[in-house]
Coordinates of C-alpha atoms and ligand atoms in Angstrom, one line a residue:
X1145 CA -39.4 3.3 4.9
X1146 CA -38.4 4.2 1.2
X1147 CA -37.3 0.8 0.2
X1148 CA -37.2 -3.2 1.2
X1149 CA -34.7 -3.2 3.9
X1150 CA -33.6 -7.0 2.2
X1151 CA -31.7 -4.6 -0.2
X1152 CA -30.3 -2.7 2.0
X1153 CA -26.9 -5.0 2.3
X1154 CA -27.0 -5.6 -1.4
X1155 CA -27.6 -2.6 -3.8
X1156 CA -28.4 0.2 -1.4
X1157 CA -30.9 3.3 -1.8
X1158 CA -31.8 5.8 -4.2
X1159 CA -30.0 8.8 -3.4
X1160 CA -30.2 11.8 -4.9
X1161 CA -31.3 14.7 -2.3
X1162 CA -30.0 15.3 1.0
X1163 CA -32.6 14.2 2.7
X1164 CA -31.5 10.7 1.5
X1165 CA -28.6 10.8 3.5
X1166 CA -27.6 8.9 6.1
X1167 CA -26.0 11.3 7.7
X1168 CA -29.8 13.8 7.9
X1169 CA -31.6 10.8 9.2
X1170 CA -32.1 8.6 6.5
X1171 CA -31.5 4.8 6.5
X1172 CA -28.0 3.4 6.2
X1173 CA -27.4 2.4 2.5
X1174 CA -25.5 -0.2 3.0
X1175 CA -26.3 -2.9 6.0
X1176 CA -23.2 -4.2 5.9
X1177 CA -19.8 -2.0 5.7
X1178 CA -18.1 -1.5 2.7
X1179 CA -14.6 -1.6 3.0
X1180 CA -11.5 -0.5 1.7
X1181 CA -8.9 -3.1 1.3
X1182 CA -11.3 -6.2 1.3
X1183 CA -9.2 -9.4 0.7
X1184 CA -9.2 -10.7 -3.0
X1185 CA -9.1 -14.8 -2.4
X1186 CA -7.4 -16.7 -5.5
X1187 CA -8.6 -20.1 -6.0
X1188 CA -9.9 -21.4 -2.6
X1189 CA -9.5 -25.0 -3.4
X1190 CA -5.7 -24.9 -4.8
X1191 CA -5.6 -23.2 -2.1
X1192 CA -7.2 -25.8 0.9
X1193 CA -6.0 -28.4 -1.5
X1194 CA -2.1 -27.0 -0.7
X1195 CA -2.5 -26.8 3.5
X1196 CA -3.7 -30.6 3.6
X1197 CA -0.2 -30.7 2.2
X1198 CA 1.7 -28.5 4.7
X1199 CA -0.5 -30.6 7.5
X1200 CA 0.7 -33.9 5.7
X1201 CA 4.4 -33.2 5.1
X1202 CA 4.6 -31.9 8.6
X1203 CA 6.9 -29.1 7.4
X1204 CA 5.3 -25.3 8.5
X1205 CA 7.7 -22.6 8.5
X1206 CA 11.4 -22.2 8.2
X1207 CA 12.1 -22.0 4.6
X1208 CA 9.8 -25.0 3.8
X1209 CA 8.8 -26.1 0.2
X1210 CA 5.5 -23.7 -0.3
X1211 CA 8.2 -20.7 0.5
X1212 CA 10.6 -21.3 -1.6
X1213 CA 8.6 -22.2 -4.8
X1214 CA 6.7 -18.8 -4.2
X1215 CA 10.2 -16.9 -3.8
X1216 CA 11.2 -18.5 -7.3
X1217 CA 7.6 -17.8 -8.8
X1218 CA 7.7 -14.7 -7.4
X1219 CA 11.5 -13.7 -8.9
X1220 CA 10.6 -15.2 -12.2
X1221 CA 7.3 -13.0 -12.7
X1222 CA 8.6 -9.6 -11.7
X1223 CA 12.2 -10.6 -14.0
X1224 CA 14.9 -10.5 -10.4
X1225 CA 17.3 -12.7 -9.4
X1226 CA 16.5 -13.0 -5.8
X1227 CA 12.6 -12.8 -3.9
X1228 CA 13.2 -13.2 0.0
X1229 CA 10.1 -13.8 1.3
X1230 CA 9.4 -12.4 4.8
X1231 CA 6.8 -12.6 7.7
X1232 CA 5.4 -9.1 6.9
X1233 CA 6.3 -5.7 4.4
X1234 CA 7.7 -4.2 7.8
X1235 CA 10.2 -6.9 9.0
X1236 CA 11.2 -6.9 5.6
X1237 CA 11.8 -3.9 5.0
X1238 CA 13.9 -3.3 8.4
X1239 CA 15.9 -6.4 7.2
X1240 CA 16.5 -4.5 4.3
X1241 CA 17.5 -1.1 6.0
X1242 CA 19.6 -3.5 8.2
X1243 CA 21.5 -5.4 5.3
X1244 CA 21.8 -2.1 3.3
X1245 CA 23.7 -0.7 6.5
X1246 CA 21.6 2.3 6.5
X1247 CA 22.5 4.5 9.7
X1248 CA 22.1 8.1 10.9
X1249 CA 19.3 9.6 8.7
X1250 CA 17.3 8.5 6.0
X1251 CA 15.2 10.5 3.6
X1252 CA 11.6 9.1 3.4
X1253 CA 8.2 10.5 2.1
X1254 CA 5.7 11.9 5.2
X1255 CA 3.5 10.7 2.7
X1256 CA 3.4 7.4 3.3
X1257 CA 2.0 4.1 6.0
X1258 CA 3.8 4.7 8.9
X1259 CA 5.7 1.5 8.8
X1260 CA 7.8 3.0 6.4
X1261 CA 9.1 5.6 9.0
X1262 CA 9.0 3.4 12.1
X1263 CA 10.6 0.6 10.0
X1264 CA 13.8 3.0 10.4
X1265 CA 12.9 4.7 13.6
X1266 CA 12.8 0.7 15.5
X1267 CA 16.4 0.9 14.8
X1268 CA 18.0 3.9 15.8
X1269 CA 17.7 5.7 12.2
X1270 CA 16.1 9.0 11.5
X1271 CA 13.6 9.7 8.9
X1272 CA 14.0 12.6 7.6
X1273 CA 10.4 13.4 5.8
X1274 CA 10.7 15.3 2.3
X1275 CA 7.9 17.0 0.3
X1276 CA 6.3 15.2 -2.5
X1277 CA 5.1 16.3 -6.0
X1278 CA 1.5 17.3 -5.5
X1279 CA 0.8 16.0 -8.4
X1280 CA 2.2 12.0 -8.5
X1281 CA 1.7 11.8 -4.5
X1282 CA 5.0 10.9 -4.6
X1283 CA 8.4 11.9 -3.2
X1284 CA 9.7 14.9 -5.1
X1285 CA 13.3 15.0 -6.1
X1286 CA 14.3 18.9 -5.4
X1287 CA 12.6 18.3 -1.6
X1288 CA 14.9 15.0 -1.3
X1289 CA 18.1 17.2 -2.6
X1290 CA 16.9 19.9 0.4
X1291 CA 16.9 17.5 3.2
X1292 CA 20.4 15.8 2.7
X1293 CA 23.0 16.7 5.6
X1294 CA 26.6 15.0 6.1
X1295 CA 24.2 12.5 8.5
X1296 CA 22.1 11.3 5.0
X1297 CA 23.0 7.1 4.5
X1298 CA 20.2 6.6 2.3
X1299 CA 16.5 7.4 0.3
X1300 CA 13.7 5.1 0.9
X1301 CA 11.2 6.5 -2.1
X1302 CA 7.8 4.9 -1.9
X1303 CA 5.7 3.6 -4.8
X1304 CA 2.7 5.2 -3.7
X1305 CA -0.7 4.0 -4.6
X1306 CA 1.3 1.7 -7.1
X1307 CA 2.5 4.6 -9.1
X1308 CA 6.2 4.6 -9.6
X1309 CA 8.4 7.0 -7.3
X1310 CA 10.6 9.2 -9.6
X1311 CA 13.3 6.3 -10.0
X1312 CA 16.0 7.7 -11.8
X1313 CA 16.1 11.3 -10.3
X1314 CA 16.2 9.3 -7.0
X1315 CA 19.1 7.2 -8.4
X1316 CA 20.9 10.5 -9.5
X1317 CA 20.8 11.6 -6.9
X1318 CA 21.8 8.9 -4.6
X1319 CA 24.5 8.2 -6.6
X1320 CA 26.0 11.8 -6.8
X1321 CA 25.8 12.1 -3.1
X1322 CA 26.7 8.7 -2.0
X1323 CA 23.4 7.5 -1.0
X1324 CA 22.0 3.6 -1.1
X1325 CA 18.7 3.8 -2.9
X1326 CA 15.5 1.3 -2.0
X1327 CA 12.1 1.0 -2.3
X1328 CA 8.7 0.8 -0.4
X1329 CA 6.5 -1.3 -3.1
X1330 CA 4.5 -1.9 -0.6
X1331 CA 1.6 -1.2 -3.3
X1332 CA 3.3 -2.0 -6.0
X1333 CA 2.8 -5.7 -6.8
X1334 CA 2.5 -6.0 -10.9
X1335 CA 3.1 -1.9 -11.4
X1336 CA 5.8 -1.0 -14.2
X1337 CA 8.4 2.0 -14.6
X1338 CA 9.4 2.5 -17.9
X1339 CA 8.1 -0.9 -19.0
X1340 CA 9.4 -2.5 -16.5
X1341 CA 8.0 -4.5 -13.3
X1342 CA 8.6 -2.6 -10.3
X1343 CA 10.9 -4.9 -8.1
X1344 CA 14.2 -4.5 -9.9
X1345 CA 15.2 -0.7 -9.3
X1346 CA 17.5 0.3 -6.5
X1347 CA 19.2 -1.9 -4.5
X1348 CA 16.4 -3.6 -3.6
X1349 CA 12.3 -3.4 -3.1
X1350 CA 10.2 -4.7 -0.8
X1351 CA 6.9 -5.8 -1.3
X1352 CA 4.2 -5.9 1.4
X1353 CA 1.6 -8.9 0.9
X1354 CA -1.0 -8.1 3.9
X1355 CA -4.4 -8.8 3.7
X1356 CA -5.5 -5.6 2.7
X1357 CA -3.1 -5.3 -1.0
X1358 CA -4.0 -6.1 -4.6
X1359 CA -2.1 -9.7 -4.0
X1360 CA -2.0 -11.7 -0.3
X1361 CA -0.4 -13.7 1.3
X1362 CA -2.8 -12.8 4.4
X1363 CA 0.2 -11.6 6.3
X1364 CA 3.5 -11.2 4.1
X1365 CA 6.3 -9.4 2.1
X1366 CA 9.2 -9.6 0.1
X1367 CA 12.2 -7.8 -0.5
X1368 CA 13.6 -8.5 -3.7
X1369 CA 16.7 -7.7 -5.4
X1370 CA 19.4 -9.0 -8.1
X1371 CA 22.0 -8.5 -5.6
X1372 CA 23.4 -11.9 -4.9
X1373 CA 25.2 -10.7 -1.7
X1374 CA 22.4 -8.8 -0.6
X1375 CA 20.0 -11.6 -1.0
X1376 CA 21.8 -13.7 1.1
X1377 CA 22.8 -11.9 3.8
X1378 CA 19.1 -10.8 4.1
X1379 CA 18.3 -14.7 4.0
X1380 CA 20.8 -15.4 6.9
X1381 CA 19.1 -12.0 9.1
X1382 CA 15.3 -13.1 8.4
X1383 CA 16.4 -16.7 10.3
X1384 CA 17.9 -15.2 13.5
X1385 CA 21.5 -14.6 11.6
X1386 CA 22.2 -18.6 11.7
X1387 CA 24.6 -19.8 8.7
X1388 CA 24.3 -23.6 9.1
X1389 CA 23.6 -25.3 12.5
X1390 CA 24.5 -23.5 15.3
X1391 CA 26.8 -20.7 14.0
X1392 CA 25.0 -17.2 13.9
X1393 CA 26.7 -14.3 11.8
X1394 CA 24.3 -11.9 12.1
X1395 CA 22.2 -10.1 14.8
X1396 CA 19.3 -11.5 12.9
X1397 CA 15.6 -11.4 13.7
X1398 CA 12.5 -13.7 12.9
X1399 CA 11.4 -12.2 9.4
X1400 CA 10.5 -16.2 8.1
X1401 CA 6.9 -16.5 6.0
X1402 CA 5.1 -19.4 6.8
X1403 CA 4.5 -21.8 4.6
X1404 CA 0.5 -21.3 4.5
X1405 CA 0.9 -17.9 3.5
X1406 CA 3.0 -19.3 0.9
X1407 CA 0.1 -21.5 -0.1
X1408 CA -2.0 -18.0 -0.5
X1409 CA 0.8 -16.4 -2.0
X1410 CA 0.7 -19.3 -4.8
X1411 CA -3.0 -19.6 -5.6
X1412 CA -3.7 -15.9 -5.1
X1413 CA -0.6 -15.7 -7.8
X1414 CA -3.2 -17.8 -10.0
X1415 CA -5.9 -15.0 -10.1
X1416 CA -3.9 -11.7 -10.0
X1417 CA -4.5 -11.1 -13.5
X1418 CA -8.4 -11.8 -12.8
X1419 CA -7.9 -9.0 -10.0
X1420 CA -6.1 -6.2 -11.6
X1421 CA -8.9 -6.8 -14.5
X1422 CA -12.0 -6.3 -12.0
X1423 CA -9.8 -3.2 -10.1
X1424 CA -10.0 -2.1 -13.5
X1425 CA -13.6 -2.3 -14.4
X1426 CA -14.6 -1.0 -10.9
X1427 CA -12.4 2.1 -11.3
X1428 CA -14.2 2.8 -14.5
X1429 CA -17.4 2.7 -12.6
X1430 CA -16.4 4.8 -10.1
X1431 CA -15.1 7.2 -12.8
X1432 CA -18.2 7.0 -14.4
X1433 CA -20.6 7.1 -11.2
X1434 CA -18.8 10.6 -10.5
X1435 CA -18.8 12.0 -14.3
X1436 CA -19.9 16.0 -13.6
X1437 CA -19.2 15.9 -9.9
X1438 CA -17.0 19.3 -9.8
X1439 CA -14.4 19.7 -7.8
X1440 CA -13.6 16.0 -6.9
X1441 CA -11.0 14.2 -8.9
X1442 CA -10.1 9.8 -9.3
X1443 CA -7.2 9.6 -9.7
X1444 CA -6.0 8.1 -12.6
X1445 CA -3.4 5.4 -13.4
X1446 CA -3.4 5.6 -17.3
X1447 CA -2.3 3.2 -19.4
X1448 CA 1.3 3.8 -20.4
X1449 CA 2.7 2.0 -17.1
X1450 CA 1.0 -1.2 -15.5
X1451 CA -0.7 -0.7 -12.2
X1452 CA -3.1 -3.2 -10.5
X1453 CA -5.9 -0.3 -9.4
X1454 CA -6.1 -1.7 -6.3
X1455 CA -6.2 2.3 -4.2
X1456 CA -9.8 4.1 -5.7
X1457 CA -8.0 7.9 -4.7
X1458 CA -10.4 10.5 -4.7
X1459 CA -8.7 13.8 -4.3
X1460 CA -11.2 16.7 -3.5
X1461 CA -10.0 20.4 -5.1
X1462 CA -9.6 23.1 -2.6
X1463 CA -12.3 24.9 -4.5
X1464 CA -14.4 22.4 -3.1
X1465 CA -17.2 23.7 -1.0
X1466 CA -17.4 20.3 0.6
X1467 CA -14.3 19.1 2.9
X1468 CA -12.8 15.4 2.6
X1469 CA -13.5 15.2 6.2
X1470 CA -17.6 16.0 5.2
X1471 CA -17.5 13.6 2.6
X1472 CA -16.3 10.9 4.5
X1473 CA -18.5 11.6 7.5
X1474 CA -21.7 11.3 5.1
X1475 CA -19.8 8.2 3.2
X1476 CA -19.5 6.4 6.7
X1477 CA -22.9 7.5 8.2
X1478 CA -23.9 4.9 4.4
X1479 CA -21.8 1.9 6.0
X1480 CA -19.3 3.0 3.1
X1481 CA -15.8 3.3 5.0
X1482 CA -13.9 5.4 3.0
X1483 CA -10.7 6.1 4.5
X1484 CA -8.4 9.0 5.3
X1485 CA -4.9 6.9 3.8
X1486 CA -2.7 8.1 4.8
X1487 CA -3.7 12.0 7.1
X1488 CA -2.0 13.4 8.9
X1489 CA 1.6 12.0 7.6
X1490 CA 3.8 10.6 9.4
X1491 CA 5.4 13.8 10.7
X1492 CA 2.0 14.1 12.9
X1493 CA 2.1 10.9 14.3
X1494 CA 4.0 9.8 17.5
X1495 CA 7.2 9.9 18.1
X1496 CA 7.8 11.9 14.7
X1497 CA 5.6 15.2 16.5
X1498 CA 7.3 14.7 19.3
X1499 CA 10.8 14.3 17.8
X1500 CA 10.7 16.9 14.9
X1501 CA 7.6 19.6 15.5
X1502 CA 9.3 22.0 12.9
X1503 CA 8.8 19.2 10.3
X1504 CA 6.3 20.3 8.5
X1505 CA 7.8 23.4 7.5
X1506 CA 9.1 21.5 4.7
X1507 CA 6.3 19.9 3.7
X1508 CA 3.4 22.2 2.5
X1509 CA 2.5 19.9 -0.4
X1510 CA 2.5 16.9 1.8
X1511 CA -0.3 18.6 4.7
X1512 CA -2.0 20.3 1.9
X1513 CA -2.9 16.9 0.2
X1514 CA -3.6 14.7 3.5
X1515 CA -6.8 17.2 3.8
X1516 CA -7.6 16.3 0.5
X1517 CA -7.6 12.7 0.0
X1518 CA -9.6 9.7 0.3
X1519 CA -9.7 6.1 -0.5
X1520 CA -12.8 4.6 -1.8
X1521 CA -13.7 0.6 -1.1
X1522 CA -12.7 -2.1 -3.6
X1523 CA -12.3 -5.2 -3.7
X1524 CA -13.2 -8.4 -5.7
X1525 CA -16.7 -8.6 -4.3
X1526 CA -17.9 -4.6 -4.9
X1527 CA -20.4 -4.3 -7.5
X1528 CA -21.0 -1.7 -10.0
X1529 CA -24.0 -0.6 -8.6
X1530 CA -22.9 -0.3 -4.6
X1531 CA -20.0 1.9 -6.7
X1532 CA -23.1 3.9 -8.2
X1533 CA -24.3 4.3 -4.9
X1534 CA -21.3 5.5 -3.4
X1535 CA -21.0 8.2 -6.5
X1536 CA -24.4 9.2 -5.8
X1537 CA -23.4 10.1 -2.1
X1538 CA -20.5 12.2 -2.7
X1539 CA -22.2 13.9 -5.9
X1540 CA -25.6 14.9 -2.9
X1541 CA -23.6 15.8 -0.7
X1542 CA -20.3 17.9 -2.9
X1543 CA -23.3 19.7 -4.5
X1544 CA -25.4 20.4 -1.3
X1545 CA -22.8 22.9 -0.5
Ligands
T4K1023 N1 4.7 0.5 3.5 C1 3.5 0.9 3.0 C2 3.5 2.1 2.0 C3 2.3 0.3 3.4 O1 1.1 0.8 2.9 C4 2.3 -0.7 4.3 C5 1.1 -1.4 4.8 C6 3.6 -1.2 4.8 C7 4.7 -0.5 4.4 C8 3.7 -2.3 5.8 O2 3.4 -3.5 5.3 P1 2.8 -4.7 6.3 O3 3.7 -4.8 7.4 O4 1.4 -4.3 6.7 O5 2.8 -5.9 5.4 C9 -3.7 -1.4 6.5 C10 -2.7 -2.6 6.5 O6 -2.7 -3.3 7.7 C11 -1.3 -2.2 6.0 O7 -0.7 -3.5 5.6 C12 -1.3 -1.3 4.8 N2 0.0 -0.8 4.5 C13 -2.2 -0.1 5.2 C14 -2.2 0.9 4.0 O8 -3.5 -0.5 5.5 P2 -4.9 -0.3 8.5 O9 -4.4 0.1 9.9 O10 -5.6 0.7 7.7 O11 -5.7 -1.6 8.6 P3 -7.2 -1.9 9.0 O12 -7.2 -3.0 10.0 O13 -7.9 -0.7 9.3 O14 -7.8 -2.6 7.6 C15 -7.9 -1.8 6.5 C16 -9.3 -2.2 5.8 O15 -9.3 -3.5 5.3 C17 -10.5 -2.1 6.8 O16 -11.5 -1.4 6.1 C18 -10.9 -3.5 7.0 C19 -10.4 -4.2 5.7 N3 -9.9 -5.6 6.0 C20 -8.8 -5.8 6.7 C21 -8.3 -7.0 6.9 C22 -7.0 -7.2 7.7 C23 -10.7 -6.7 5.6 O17 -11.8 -6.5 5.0 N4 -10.2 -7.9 5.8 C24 -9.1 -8.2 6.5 O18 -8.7 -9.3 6.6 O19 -3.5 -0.7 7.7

């Protein structure tokens, strides 16, 4: 045995031939898995503190005190006028689709979670996937232009990786054909376009707070907007449609957050500062753990816009000897589980195949890049040398090749 298997589940092995490697025999680096999307936890006693008050006021869900001072804390720190908390980032963004009156088809990335496309798909709309720009990951606006048909009710662009969506070419374009424009920002909690928080462009964005993102509410979203009548009638659909006692307007649905994610919400709120700054040092370390590594590429926020670094994106060139799916396989065999966010698109998975075979036809740049990419673990409790070690693994095994 090459080293004390007590540090196994803390720092990990020397690697630096392939003999190392888990994946030729070697000992597991890691004991315990390393994952991608490992929930950051604000201040654990505001936040225990805050359910003895839920248990003492009696008052869980439906719209109850916690919510609604998150949906005004919320509003005020991205600068809208409305934050409409929801159960989840997909209920809210079908309540969204649903207020909007989207209908018929509706241009969306392949490129994305597949809650963005099933979000429409669950109610009788049609996602229509366009390319995106191989170099932003996100939608491009000449591939959006391509897909519209006299069917088109509306773009969803998506805020991929926290990086802004091309926001005004979208708008152009929306509002020369017609279109409502919204957002998925599902990543995009405390990321800026042209200065400005993400949250206030379109006619609305919705925010997804699971577990797994740069700020939780353990399960949660938002959609928020400074529509007044949008706002409102999205209020009225996340409560079953009800206006008042006993008088339903809407075919609504259950899209209410609970007031104990609220608490979460509210003390995670606390620390997100504290959480984008550690992203930030651990995406440096990566960066610097794979200085020299050719052919594999972090990719980088920069400084100009705000992004919280929560998605470590490695994209590997297609010079590279090595596949993705090789570098995972010898990341995984370490306990380190990298993942594959977000092969094959969403025009591979079920019912889209099934539905549209031909799709990717349009969408070179969008298969070319899920073969490429692959998301690296964070999270607040990742140290800089478990990063090193996870350098060191792609660097044996990228130059083994
Ligand atoms: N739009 C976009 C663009 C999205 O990315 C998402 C969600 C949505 C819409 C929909 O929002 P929500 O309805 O989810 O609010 C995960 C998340 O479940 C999903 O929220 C997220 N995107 C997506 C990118 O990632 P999976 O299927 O990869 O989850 P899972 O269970 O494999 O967990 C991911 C990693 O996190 C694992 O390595 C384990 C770790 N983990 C997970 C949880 C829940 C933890 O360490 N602790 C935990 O509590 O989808």
């Amino acid at each position: 045995m090459k080293i004390q298997s007590d540090l196994l589940s803390k720092v990990g092995k020397k690697i630096q031939n392939m003999e190392d490697l888990a994946i030729n025999g070697a000992q597991p680096a890691f004991k315990q898995a390393m994952h991608v999307g490992r929930p950051n936890i604000g201040n654990r006693d505001a936040f225990l503190a805050s359910v003895g008050r839920i248990l003492d006021n009696q008052w869980l869900t439906n719209n109850g005190p916690l919510v609604q001072e998150f949906e005004h804390r919320i509003a005020s720190f991205l600068g809208v006028k409305h934050c409409v908390a929801m159960c989840n980032g997909t209920i809210a963004l079908e309540i969204a689709i649903r207020a909007l009156g989207l209908s018929g088809e509706v241009i969306v990335p392949s490129w994305t979670f597949v809650a963005t496309a099933h979000a429409l798909h669950w109610q009788g709309i049609t996602p229509v996937f366009a390319d995106i720009d191989p170099v932003t990951h996100n939608l491009d606006p000449e591939a959006v232009r391509r897909m519209i048909t006299p069917r088109t009710s509306g773009i969803i662009g998506v805020h991929l990786w926290g990086r802004a969506a091309p926001v005004d070419e979208l708008q152009a374009i929306a509002n020369e054909f017609g279109l409502k424009l919204m957002f998925d920002a599902a990543h995009a909690f405390g990321s800026s376009y042209n200065g400005q928080f993400i949250g206030g462009f379109g006619a609305c964005e919705v925010f997804s707070f699971h577990a797994t993102k740069s700020f939780n509410t353990m399960e949660g979203g938002a959609v928020v907007t400074n529509d007044d009548e949008l706002a409102e009638t999205m209020r009225l659909m996340r409560n079953f449609g009800f206006n008042g006692y006993d008088n339903v307007i809407y075919p609504g649905t259950n899209g209410k957050m609970i007031e104990v994610c609220a608490a979460m919400g509210l003390a995670n709120l606390e620390g997100f500062e504290e959480t984008i700054a550690a992203n930030m040092r651990h995406h440096e370390a990566y960066k610097q753990a794979l200085v020299g590594v050719p052919n594999v590429t972090l990719l980088d926020y920069g400084m100009v816009e705000s992004n919280s670094h929560h998605y470590v994106v490695l994209e590997v060139g297609a010079d590279c000897k090595t596949s993705r799916d090789e570098i995972i396989a010898a990341l995984h065999a370490e306990n380190i589980l990298a993942r594959k966010y977000f092969w094959p698109g969403c025009h591979m998975m079920q019912p889209y195949r099934g539905l549209f075979p031909h799709a990717g036809l349009m969408l070179p740049n969008t298969i070319e890049l899920a073969e490429r990419v692959l998301v690296l673990p964070s999270g607040a409790n990742i140290s800089a040398d478990q990063i090193q070690v996870v350098g060191d693994v792609i660097r044996v095994i990228v130059y083994s090749s």
